[in-house]
Coordinates of C-alpha atoms in Angstrom, one line a residue:
X1 CA 18.9 -9.3 -4.1
X2 CA 20.5 -8.7 -7.2
X3 CA 21.5 -12.1 -8.0
X4 CA 17.9 -13.1 -7.6
X5 CA 17.1 -10.6 -10.4
X6 CA 19.6 -12.0 -12.7
X7 CA 18.4 -13.6 -15.8
X8 CA 17.5 -17.3 -15.1
X9 CA 19.3 -16.8 -11.7
X10 CA 22.0 -19.1 -13.2
X11 CA 24.7 -17.9 -10.9
X12 CA 22.6 -18.7 -7.5
X13 CA 21.4 -22.3 -9.2
X14 CA 25.0 -23.2 -10.0
X15 CA 26.4 -22.1 -6.5
X16 CA 23.7 -23.9 -4.6
X17 CA 23.9 -26.9 -6.8
X18 CA 27.9 -27.2 -6.3
X19 CA 27.2 -26.8 -2.4
X20 CA 25.0 -30.0 -2.6
X21 CA 28.3 -32.0 -3.3
X22 CA 30.2 -33.7 -0.6
X23 CA 33.5 -33.1 -2.4
X24 CA 32.7 -29.4 -2.6
X25 CA 33.0 -28.0 1.2
X26 CA 31.7 -24.7 0.6
X27 CA 28.8 -22.6 2.1
X28 CA 26.8 -20.0 0.5
X29 CA 25.7 -16.9 2.6
X30 CA 23.2 -14.4 1.2
X31 CA 22.5 -10.9 3.0
X32 CA 19.2 -9.2 2.3
X33 CA 16.9 -6.8 4.0
X34 CA 14.0 -8.4 2.0
X35 CA 11.6 -10.9 4.1
X36 CA 10.2 -12.2 0.9
X37 CA 13.3 -13.1 -0.8
X38 CA 12.5 -16.6 -1.1
X39 CA 9.3 -15.9 -3.1
X40 CA 11.7 -14.4 -5.7
X41 CA 13.5 -17.3 -6.3
X42 CA 12.9 -19.7 -9.1
X43 CA 11.7 -23.2 -8.2
X44 CA 14.9 -25.0 -9.2
X45 CA 17.0 -22.5 -7.1
X46 CA 14.6 -22.8 -4.1
X47 CA 14.6 -26.7 -4.0
X48 CA 18.5 -26.4 -3.8
X49 CA 18.5 -23.8 -0.9
X50 CA 18.9 -25.2 2.7
X51 CA 16.0 -22.7 3.8
X52 CA 18.2 -21.8 6.9
X53 CA 17.7 -18.2 8.0
X54 CA 19.2 -16.0 10.6
X55 CA 17.3 -12.9 11.4
X56 CA 19.2 -10.0 12.7
X57 CA 17.6 -7.1 14.5
X58 CA 19.2 -3.8 15.8
X59 CA 20.3 -4.0 19.1
X60 CA 21.5 -0.7 19.9
X61 CA 20.0 1.7 22.6
X62 CA 18.2 5.2 22.3
X63 CA 21.6 7.1 23.0
X64 CA 23.3 5.3 20.1
X65 CA 20.1 5.8 18.0
X66 CA 20.6 9.6 18.9
X67 CA 24.2 9.5 17.7
X68 CA 23.3 8.1 14.3
X69 CA 20.7 10.8 13.8
X70 CA 23.3 13.4 14.6
X71 CA 25.7 11.8 12.3
X72 CA 23.2 11.9 9.6
X73 CA 22.3 15.5 10.0
X74 CA 25.8 17.0 10.8
X75 CA 27.9 18.4 8.0
X76 CA 31.3 16.5 7.3
X77 CA 34.8 18.2 7.6
X78 CA 35.2 18.3 3.9
X79 CA 32.2 20.6 3.5
X80 CA 33.4 23.7 1.6
X81 CA 31.9 26.4 4.0
X82 CA 33.9 26.0 7.1
X83 CA 32.1 28.9 9.1
X84 CA 28.9 27.5 8.3
X85 CA 29.8 24.0 9.3
X86 CA 30.3 25.1 12.7
X87 CA 27.0 26.8 12.9
X88 CA 24.8 24.0 11.4
X89 CA 26.6 21.3 13.6
X90 CA 26.1 23.5 16.7
X91 CA 22.6 23.9 15.8
X92 CA 22.0 20.3 15.1
X93 CA 23.4 19.5 18.6
X94 CA 21.0 21.9 20.2
X95 CA 18.1 20.7 18.2
X96 CA 18.7 17.0 19.1
X97 CA 18.6 18.2 22.8
X98 CA 15.2 19.7 22.5
X99 CA 12.6 17.7 24.5
X100 CA 10.1 17.9 21.6
X101 CA 12.5 16.5 19.2
X102 CA 13.6 13.6 21.6
X103 CA 9.9 12.8 22.1
X104 CA 9.6 12.4 18.5
X105 CA 12.8 10.4 17.9
X106 CA 11.9 8.3 21.0
X107 CA 8.5 7.4 19.8
X108 CA 10.1 6.6 16.2
X109 CA 12.8 4.2 18.1
X110 CA 10.1 2.3 20.0
X111 CA 7.8 2.1 17.1
X112 CA 10.5 0.8 14.6
X113 CA 14.2 0.6 15.1
X114 CA 14.8 0.2 11.2
X115 CA 17.4 2.9 10.4
X116 CA 15.5 3.2 7.0
X117 CA 12.5 4.4 8.8
X118 CA 14.8 7.0 10.5
X119 CA 16.5 8.2 7.6
X120 CA 13.0 8.6 5.8
X121 CA 11.8 10.8 8.9
X122 CA 15.2 12.8 8.6
X123 CA 14.8 13.2 4.8
X124 CA 11.2 14.7 5.2
X125 CA 12.6 16.7 8.1
X126 CA 15.2 18.3 5.8
X127 CA 12.7 18.8 2.9
X128 CA 11.8 22.2 4.4
X129 CA 15.2 23.7 4.1
X130 CA 15.5 26.6 1.9
X131 CA 17.6 29.8 1.5
X132 CA 15.3 32.0 3.6
X133 CA 15.0 29.0 5.9
X134 CA 18.5 27.5 6.0
X135 CA 18.3 25.6 9.6
X136 CA 16.2 22.6 10.7
X137 CA 13.4 23.7 13.3
X138 CA 11.4 21.8 15.9
X139 CA 8.2 22.5 13.9
X140 CA 10.1 20.4 10.8
X141 CA 10.5 17.4 13.2
X142 CA 6.9 17.3 14.4
X143 CA 5.4 17.7 11.0
X144 CA 7.6 15.0 9.5
X145 CA 6.7 12.7 12.2
X146 CA 3.1 13.3 11.3
X147 CA 3.8 12.4 7.7
X148 CA 5.6 9.3 8.7
X149 CA 2.7 7.9 10.9
X150 CA 0.1 9.2 8.4
X151 CA -2.7 6.6 8.2
X152 CA -2.7 5.8 4.5
X153 CA -6.3 4.6 4.4
X154 CA -7.9 7.5 6.2
X155 CA -5.8 9.7 4.1
X156 CA -7.6 8.3 0.9
X157 CA -11.0 9.1 2.6
X158 CA -9.9 12.9 2.4
X159 CA -10.2 12.5 -1.5
X160 CA -13.5 10.9 -1.7
X161 CA -16.6 12.7 -3.1
X162 CA -19.3 13.5 -0.6
X163 CA -21.4 10.6 -1.9
X164 CA -18.7 8.1 -1.2
X165 CA -18.2 9.6 2.3
X166 CA -22.0 9.2 3.1
X167 CA -21.6 5.4 2.0
X168 CA -18.6 5.0 4.4
X169 CA -20.8 6.5 7.2
X170 CA -23.4 4.2 6.4
X171 CA -21.3 1.3 6.6
X172 CA -19.9 2.6 10.1
X173 CA -23.6 2.6 11.3
X174 CA -24.1 -0.9 10.1
X175 CA -21.1 -2.0 11.8
X176 CA -22.2 -0.5 15.0
X177 CA -25.8 -2.1 14.5
X178 CA -24.5 -5.4 13.7
X179 CA -21.3 -5.6 15.6
X180 CA -19.1 -5.8 12.6
X181 CA -21.1 -8.5 10.7
X182 CA -20.5 -8.3 6.8
X183 CA -22.8 -6.1 4.8
X184 CA -23.8 -5.9 1.2
X185 CA -24.9 -2.9 -1.1
X186 CA -28.7 -3.2 -0.6
X187 CA -28.2 -2.8 3.2
X188 CA -25.8 0.1 2.8
X189 CA -28.0 1.8 0.1
X190 CA -31.1 1.4 2.5
X191 CA -29.0 3.0 5.4
X192 CA -28.0 5.8 3.1
X193 CA -31.5 6.3 1.7
X194 CA -32.8 6.8 5.6
X195 CA -30.3 9.7 5.9
X196 CA -31.5 11.3 2.6
X197 CA -35.1 10.8 3.6
X198 CA -34.6 12.3 7.1
X199 CA -32.8 15.4 5.8
X200 CA -35.1 15.8 2.7
X201 CA -32.0 17.0 0.9
X202 CA -32.2 16.6 -2.8
X203 CA -28.5 17.5 -2.9
X204 CA -27.6 14.0 -1.7
X205 CA -30.2 12.2 -3.3
X206 CA -28.5 10.3 -6.1
X207 CA -30.0 7.5 -8.5
X208 CA -29.2 4.0 -7.4
X209 CA -27.0 3.2 -10.4
X210 CA -24.9 6.3 -9.6
X211 CA -24.6 5.1 -5.7
X212 CA -23.6 1.7 -6.9
X213 CA -20.8 3.3 -9.1
X214 CA -19.6 5.1 -5.9
X215 CA -19.7 1.8 -3.8
X216 CA -17.6 0.0 -6.6
X217 CA -15.1 2.9 -6.5
X218 CA -14.7 2.1 -2.8
X219 CA -13.9 -1.4 -3.4
X220 CA -11.3 -0.2 -6.0
X221 CA -9.7 1.9 -3.5
X222 CA -9.6 -1.1 -1.2
X223 CA -11.5 0.8 1.6
X224 CA -14.1 -2.2 1.4
X225 CA -13.5 -5.8 0.2
X226 CA -15.6 -8.8 -0.4
X227 CA -15.7 -11.3 2.6
X228 CA -15.2 -14.3 0.0
X229 CA -14.2 -14.3 -3.7
X230 CA -16.6 -13.0 -6.5
X231 CA -19.3 -15.5 -7.1
X232 CA -21.3 -15.7 -10.4
X233 CA -24.1 -17.1 -8.3
X234 CA -24.7 -14.0 -6.3
X235 CA -25.6 -10.7 -7.5
X236 CA -23.2 -7.8 -6.9
X237 CA -25.8 -6.0 -4.9
X238 CA -26.0 -8.9 -2.5
X239 CA -22.2 -9.7 -2.3
X240 CA -21.2 -9.7 1.4
X241 CA -18.4 -6.9 2.0
X242 CA -16.6 -5.6 4.9
X243 CA -15.2 -2.0 5.6
X244 CA -11.3 -1.8 6.0
X245 CA -11.7 1.2 8.3
X246 CA -12.5 1.4 12.0
X247 CA -14.7 3.9 13.8
X248 CA -11.6 6.0 15.0
X249 CA -10.1 6.2 11.4
X250 CA -13.6 7.3 10.0
X251 CA -14.2 10.1 12.7
X252 CA -10.3 11.3 12.3
X253 CA -10.8 11.5 8.5
X254 CA -14.2 13.3 8.9
X255 CA -12.4 16.0 11.1
X256 CA -10.1 16.9 8.2
X257 CA -12.1 16.3 5.4
X258 CA -12.2 19.6 3.3
X259 CA -15.4 21.4 3.6
X260 CA -17.3 18.5 5.0
X261 CA -21.1 19.3 5.1
X262 CA -22.2 19.9 8.7
X263 CA -25.1 17.4 8.5
X264 CA -23.0 14.8 7.1
X265 CA -20.7 15.2 10.2
X266 CA -23.7 15.0 12.5
X267 CA -24.9 12.0 10.9
X268 CA -21.5 10.2 11.4
X269 CA -21.7 11.1 15.1
X270 CA -25.1 10.2 15.6
X271 CA -25.4 7.0 17.8
X272 CA -27.4 4.0 16.4
X273 CA -30.5 2.9 17.9

């Protein structure tokens, strides 16, 4: 990785160039965790690379995974507070034997064996340690697991305005009606207007340019995306779009949306006829 980021990648170029010669019987082996490393190579370097790649996956079992976890959380012998080492390490041993903690680690293990993901989980778990809370609790593991598995797109929905949330629900209904076919702003606006008129609420009744601005923000947040690239021949109101959230993500986000109006929730759960 470091050689790829060197200026002009001169070293890599020279090494690969030398290895092309029959008079120089050498092989260049590079190690990296990045799957996109070839994209970072300059054209002249990439052309001299043989493109032979060997993917190495972790093959350890869950017992080994638990031992790695224990090693990461345990305090080393050189830690200055000897009495605390015994207490802490004994607590970690007991913690990792807890069924709930083992469930969290087993889910993580089967989801992704990558140790970086495990270290992230353990870092989030350890973040709650304070003077008044000096030991890791089972609840810390459960909370960290939720953070690791958090749906980023659904999480963005929590920060939307009520108008933007209404547009997401309108798109959800359009997806249900037209079985996932693309939609445009006019269709979404029409669906949204049906809700406003039915509820006779002026609080949700925004001018069309304001609704358009909210629609464009959803695109900026990458919650919706054009089916095809922008075209000068198509007005933006009629550009076909698709929603990048499925129904379960929308409904899950609604459950935790802060102070979500009741009628908006009811509209989301209403089946489309």
